[in-house]
Amino acid sequence: MNAAKRYEIFRRLHEDNPEPETELAYSTPFELLIAVILSAQATDVGVNKATAKLFPLANTPEAIHALGVEGLSQYIKTIGLYNSKAKNVIETCRILVEQHGGQVPESREALEALPGVGRKTANVVLNTAFRQLAMAVDTHIFRVSNRTGIAPGKTVLEVEKKLLKFVPKEFLLDAHHWLILHGRYVCQARKPRCGSCRIEDLCEYKHKTSDD
């Protein structure tokens, strides 16, 4: 795919949604960090239902750590893998209190040192909470990048690096949100909704579908 096509793709996505946002509900960097940790192999809707009960009662590292693993589990047991997530969140809260003054660090290295935080989670927090240039590649973004031809790659890291290289600079900060929303609602896994796609004429996917 050439640069002109990529530019037009992101120009249209920007035109349709000038200020894209994550669908995870949060009001502070800490709440976002916890929500993203909980969202692994779970839906944003499911996470939001759990955090809607949790955050009004405990939304700081100190408060959630005080709940303990069993206490936290009661709030997140509707989410997949909740036992291991509860352990990771409690340990993450302990580290934030003891090593970071209760604040979410703004560096990749410090974030990835937290239990339950991998490269993708760190990228979401850096980009969404701190507005740093970072590209969190999930299954939706990986699929859209390969299927459309925007940034094909065999691994998540390869796609991440290509997106950072190829997405026009003026759109880079919000590209993660546009791509994930496009993959979630239009360029879906089993049957992409090509007939309703804003960028169908620019997409290089060879097996276009109708919406019938």
mmCIF file of C-alpha atoms in Angstrom:
data_model
loop_
_atom_site.group_PDB
_atom_site.id
_atom_site.type_symbol
_atom_site.label_atom_id
_atom_site.label_comp_id
_atom_site.label_asym_id
_atom_site.label_seq_id
_atom_site.Cartn_x
_atom_site.Cartn_y
_atom_site.Cartn_z
ATOM 1 C CA MET A 1 0.000 0.000 0.000
ATOM 2 C CA ASN A 2 1.349 3.413 -0.918
ATOM 3 C CA ALA A 3 1.554 6.492 1.288
ATOM 4 C CA ALA A 4 -1.264 8.313 -0.512
ATOM 5 C CA LYS A 5 -3.719 5.485 0.209
ATOM 6 C CA ARG A 6 -2.698 5.321 3.849
ATOM 7 C CA TYR A 7 -3.122 9.058 4.219
ATOM 8 C CA GLU A 8 -6.614 8.982 2.723
ATOM 9 C CA ILE A 9 -7.617 6.048 4.947
ATOM 10 C CA PHE A 10 -6.710 7.907 8.119
ATOM 11 C CA ARG A 11 -8.070 11.196 6.806
ATOM 12 C CA ARG A 12 -11.487 9.563 6.418
ATOM 13 C CA LEU A 13 -11.328 7.812 9.786
ATOM 14 C CA HIS A 14 -10.434 11.152 11.370
ATOM 15 C CA GLU A 15 -13.218 12.911 9.489
ATOM 16 C CA ASP A 16 -15.800 10.422 10.748
ATOM 17 C CA ASN A 17 -14.510 10.405 14.338
ATOM 18 C CA PRO A 18 -12.285 13.426 15.099
ATOM 19 C CA GLU A 19 -11.735 12.580 18.772
ATOM 20 C CA PRO A 20 -11.789 8.802 19.187
ATOM 21 C CA GLU A 21 -11.688 7.369 22.694
ATOM 22 C CA THR A 22 -11.277 3.995 24.325
ATOM 23 C CA GLU A 23 -14.512 2.198 25.178
ATOM 24 C CA LEU A 24 -13.148 1.319 28.616
ATOM 25 C CA ALA A 25 -14.655 3.543 31.318
ATOM 26 C CA TYR A 26 -12.055 5.404 33.376
ATOM 27 C CA SER A 27 -11.384 8.810 34.896
ATOM 28 C CA THR A 28 -7.725 8.575 35.968
ATOM 29 C CA PRO A 29 -4.575 6.898 34.611
ATOM 30 C CA PHE A 30 -4.790 4.401 37.468
ATOM 31 C CA GLU A 31 -8.366 3.432 36.629
ATOM 32 C CA LEU A 32 -7.342 2.983 32.990
ATOM 33 C CA LEU A 33 -4.396 0.786 33.978
ATOM 34 C CA ILE A 34 -6.621 -1.478 36.072
ATOM 35 C CA ALA A 35 -9.305 -1.624 33.379
ATOM 36 C CA VAL A 36 -6.771 -2.607 30.713
ATOM 37 C CA ILE A 37 -5.266 -5.316 32.917
ATOM 38 C CA LEU A 38 -8.770 -6.698 33.463
ATOM 39 C CA SER A 39 -9.630 -6.497 29.750
ATOM 40 C CA ALA A 40 -7.242 -9.254 28.654
ATOM 41 C CA GLN A 41 -9.390 -11.956 27.007
ATOM 42 C CA ALA A 42 -12.508 -10.073 28.109
ATOM 43 C CA THR A 43 -14.823 -7.524 26.537
ATOM 44 C CA ASP A 44 -14.770 -3.828 27.358
ATOM 45 C CA VAL A 45 -18.474 -4.072 28.178
ATOM 46 C CA GLY A 46 -17.813 -6.808 30.730
ATOM 47 C CA VAL A 47 -14.935 -4.898 32.290
ATOM 48 C CA ASN A 48 -16.994 -1.701 32.513
ATOM 49 C CA LYS A 49 -19.776 -3.539 34.363
ATOM 50 C CA ALA A 50 -17.277 -4.763 36.952
ATOM 51 C CA THR A 51 -15.409 -1.486 37.386
ATOM 52 C CA ALA A 52 -18.705 0.422 37.684
ATOM 53 C CA LYS A 53 -19.123 -1.373 41.023
ATOM 54 C CA LEU A 54 -15.447 -1.395 41.998
ATOM 55 C CA PHE A 55 -14.232 2.138 41.270
ATOM 56 C CA PRO A 56 -16.840 4.055 43.335
ATOM 57 C CA LEU A 57 -15.576 2.167 46.391
ATOM 58 C CA ALA A 58 -11.896 1.713 45.516
ATOM 59 C CA ASN A 59 -10.101 3.574 42.746
ATOM 60 C CA THR A 60 -6.616 4.181 44.137
ATOM 61 C CA PRO A 61 -3.707 1.746 44.570
ATOM 62 C CA GLU A 62 -4.033 2.022 48.349
ATOM 63 C CA ALA A 63 -7.775 1.353 48.374
ATOM 64 C CA ILE A 64 -7.693 -1.602 45.989
ATOM 65 C CA HIS A 65 -4.659 -3.120 47.729
ATOM 66 C CA ALA A 66 -6.579 -2.941 51.000
ATOM 67 C CA LEU A 67 -9.292 -5.167 49.513
ATOM 68 C CA GLY A 68 -6.843 -8.045 49.131
ATOM 69 C CA VAL A 69 -7.127 -10.743 46.487
ATOM 70 C CA GLU A 70 -10.329 -12.241 47.887
ATOM 71 C CA GLY A 71 -12.012 -8.876 48.322
ATOM 72 C CA LEU A 72 -11.124 -7.719 44.819
ATOM 73 C CA SER A 73 -12.213 -11.050 43.337
ATOM 74 C CA GLN A 74 -15.776 -10.426 44.491
ATOM 75 C CA TYR A 75 -15.956 -7.388 42.207
ATOM 76 C CA ILE A 76 -14.345 -8.938 39.131
ATOM 77 C CA LYS A 77 -15.522 -12.569 39.245
ATOM 78 C CA THR A 78 -17.712 -11.988 36.171
ATOM 79 C CA ILE A 79 -14.523 -11.399 34.135
ATOM 80 C CA GLY A 80 -12.516 -14.270 32.653
ATOM 81 C CA LEU A 81 -9.351 -15.339 34.492
ATOM 82 C CA TYR A 82 -10.424 -13.219 37.462
ATOM 83 C CA ASN A 83 -8.337 -15.130 40.014
ATOM 84 C CA SER A 84 -5.013 -14.503 38.310
ATOM 85 C CA LYS A 85 -6.059 -10.947 37.413
ATOM 86 C CA ALA A 86 -6.923 -10.219 41.040
ATOM 87 C CA LYS A 87 -3.488 -11.400 42.163
ATOM 88 C CA ASN A 88 -1.779 -9.283 39.486
ATOM 89 C CA VAL A 89 -3.805 -6.173 40.321
ATOM 90 C CA ILE A 90 -3.146 -6.439 44.060
ATOM 91 C CA GLU A 91 0.587 -6.887 43.468
ATOM 92 C CA THR A 92 0.603 -4.037 40.952
ATOM 93 C CA CYS A 93 -1.066 -1.789 43.531
ATOM 94 C CA ARG A 94 1.553 -2.728 46.124
ATOM 95 C CA ILE A 95 4.386 -1.832 43.727
ATOM 96 C CA LEU A 96 2.727 1.459 42.755
ATOM 97 C CA VAL A 97 2.447 2.451 46.416
ATOM 98 C CA GLU A 98 5.923 1.302 47.448
ATOM 99 C CA GLN A 99 7.922 2.310 44.390
ATOM 100 C CA HIS A 100 5.958 5.053 42.593
ATOM 101 C CA GLY A 101 4.266 7.060 45.311
ATOM 102 C CA GLY A 102 0.872 5.682 44.318
ATOM 103 C CA GLN A 103 1.162 7.130 40.807
ATOM 104 C CA VAL A 104 1.105 5.326 37.459
ATOM 105 C CA PRO A 105 4.564 5.633 35.889
ATOM 106 C CA GLU A 106 4.869 7.249 32.469
ATOM 107 C CA SER A 107 7.631 5.018 31.111
ATOM 108 C CA ARG A 108 7.297 1.735 29.246
ATOM 109 C CA GLU A 109 9.981 0.020 31.349
ATOM 110 C CA ALA A 110 8.276 0.849 34.642
ATOM 111 C CA LEU A 111 4.847 -0.134 33.335
ATOM 112 C CA GLU A 112 6.026 -3.461 31.918
ATOM 113 C CA ALA A 113 7.605 -4.274 35.289
ATOM 114 C CA LEU A 114 4.121 -4.361 36.826
ATOM 115 C CA PRO A 115 2.394 -7.782 37.153
ATOM 116 C CA GLY A 116 -0.216 -8.325 34.443
ATOM 117 C CA VAL A 117 1.176 -5.529 32.280
ATOM 118 C CA GLY A 118 2.669 -6.551 28.953
ATOM 119 C CA ARG A 119 3.719 -4.468 25.989
ATOM 120 C CA LYS A 120 0.160 -4.005 24.691
ATOM 121 C CA THR A 121 -1.205 -2.847 28.049
ATOM 122 C CA ALA A 122 1.738 -0.471 28.506
ATOM 123 C CA ASN A 123 1.115 0.974 25.049
ATOM 124 C CA VAL A 124 -2.569 1.593 25.801
ATOM 125 C CA VAL A 125 -1.741 3.441 29.018
ATOM 126 C CA LEU A 126 1.081 5.465 27.434
ATOM 127 C CA ASN A 127 -1.087 6.457 24.470
ATOM 128 C CA THR A 128 -4.483 6.937 26.090
ATOM 129 C CA ALA A 129 -3.623 8.242 29.552
ATOM 130 C CA PHE A 130 -0.410 10.108 28.804
ATOM 131 C CA ARG A 131 -0.874 10.889 25.083
ATOM 132 C CA GLN A 132 2.469 9.444 24.088
ATOM 133 C CA LEU A 133 3.127 8.027 20.615
ATOM 134 C CA ALA A 134 2.573 4.331 21.208
ATOM 135 C CA MET A 135 0.717 1.682 19.215
ATOM 136 C CA ALA A 136 -1.115 -1.029 21.130
ATOM 137 C CA VAL A 137 -1.761 -3.889 18.694
ATOM 138 C CA ASP A 138 -4.575 -6.209 19.742
ATOM 139 C CA THR A 139 -6.314 -8.869 17.653
ATOM 140 C CA HIS A 140 -8.525 -6.264 15.943
ATOM 141 C CA ILE A 141 -5.642 -4.008 14.951
ATOM 142 C CA PHE A 142 -3.507 -6.958 13.865
ATOM 143 C CA ARG A 143 -6.331 -8.183 11.618
ATOM 144 C CA VAL A 144 -7.170 -4.773 10.135
ATOM 145 C CA SER A 145 -3.520 -3.930 9.485
ATOM 146 C CA ASN A 146 -2.961 -7.186 7.612
ATOM 147 C CA ARG A 147 -6.306 -7.444 5.861
ATOM 148 C CA THR A 148 -6.326 -3.905 4.484
ATOM 149 C CA GLY A 149 -2.630 -3.807 3.676
ATOM 150 C CA ILE A 150 -2.001 -0.762 5.878
ATOM 151 C CA ALA A 151 0.766 -2.501 7.831
ATOM 152 C CA PRO A 152 1.066 -6.232 7.111
ATOM 153 C CA GLY A 153 3.167 -8.315 9.455
ATOM 154 C CA LYS A 154 3.460 -11.847 10.807
ATOM 155 C CA THR A 155 3.817 -10.820 14.442
ATOM 156 C CA VAL A 156 2.199 -8.244 16.707
ATOM 157 C CA LEU A 157 5.525 -6.469 17.162
ATOM 158 C CA GLU A 158 6.137 -6.323 13.414
ATOM 159 C CA VAL A 159 2.709 -4.765 12.836
ATOM 160 C CA GLU A 160 3.300 -2.311 15.698
ATOM 161 C CA LYS A 161 6.605 -1.139 14.229
ATOM 162 C CA LYS A 162 5.152 -0.806 10.722
ATOM 163 C CA LEU A 163 2.187 1.219 11.965
ATOM 164 C CA LEU A 164 4.503 3.593 13.825
ATOM 165 C CA LYS A 165 6.512 3.934 10.612
ATOM 166 C CA PHE A 166 3.721 4.140 8.024
ATOM 167 C CA VAL A 167 0.795 5.949 9.688
ATOM 168 C CA PRO A 168 0.978 9.650 8.736
ATOM 169 C CA LYS A 169 2.398 11.630 11.671
ATOM 170 C CA GLU A 170 -0.639 13.882 12.048
ATOM 171 C CA PHE A 171 -2.873 10.838 12.657
ATOM 172 C CA LEU A 172 -0.478 8.691 14.670
ATOM 173 C CA LEU A 173 -1.612 9.676 18.150
ATOM 174 C CA ASP A 174 -5.200 8.492 17.604
ATOM 175 C CA ALA A 175 -4.584 5.714 15.048
ATOM 176 C CA HIS A 176 -4.830 2.989 17.698
ATOM 177 C CA HIS A 177 -8.411 3.986 18.554
ATOM 178 C CA TRP A 178 -9.557 4.277 14.936
ATOM 179 C CA LEU A 179 -8.142 0.889 14.004
ATOM 180 C CA ILE A 180 -9.548 -0.940 17.015
ATOM 181 C CA LEU A 181 -13.023 0.544 16.500
ATOM 182 C CA HIS A 182 -12.869 -0.250 12.787
ATOM 183 C CA GLY A 183 -11.955 -3.849 13.561
ATOM 184 C CA ARG A 184 -14.575 -4.184 16.268
ATOM 185 C CA TYR A 185 -17.539 -2.832 14.314
ATOM 186 C CA VAL A 186 -16.745 -2.935 10.577
ATOM 187 C CA CYS A 187 -13.748 -5.074 9.620
ATOM 188 C CA GLN A 188 -14.910 -7.963 11.771
ATOM 189 C CA ALA A 189 -13.143 -11.309 11.938
ATOM 190 C CA ARG A 190 -15.645 -13.770 10.528
ATOM 191 C CA LYS A 191 -17.315 -11.548 7.959
ATOM 192 C CA PRO A 192 -16.070 -8.025 7.372
ATOM 193 C CA ARG A 193 -18.852 -5.534 6.632
ATOM 194 C CA CYS A 194 -17.236 -4.308 3.414
ATOM 195 C CA GLY A 195 -20.487 -2.871 2.077
ATOM 196 C CA SER A 196 -20.614 -0.472 5.027
ATOM 197 C CA CYS A 197 -16.902 0.277 5.079
ATOM 198 C CA ARG A 198 -15.755 3.866 4.719
ATOM 199 C CA ILE A 199 -12.413 2.779 3.251
ATOM 200 C CA GLU A 200 -13.510 -0.145 1.073
ATOM 201 C CA ASP A 201 -12.209 1.469 -2.122
ATOM 202 C CA LEU A 202 -8.772 1.936 -0.562
ATOM 203 C CA CYS A 203 -8.544 -1.454 1.145
ATOM 204 C CA GLU A 204 -6.410 -4.106 -0.585
ATOM 205 C CA TYR A 205 -8.303 -7.111 0.794
ATOM 206 C CA LYS A 206 -8.965 -9.505 -2.066
ATOM 207 C CA HIS A 207 -12.087 -11.193 -0.686
ATOM 208 C CA LYS A 208 -14.517 -8.321 -0.223
ATOM 209 C CA THR A 209 -17.983 -9.172 1.091
ATOM 210 C CA SER A 210 -21.410 -7.634 0.820
ATOM 211 C CA ASP A 211 -23.500 -6.825 3.868
ATOM 212 C CA ASP A 212 -26.319 -9.139 2.739
#
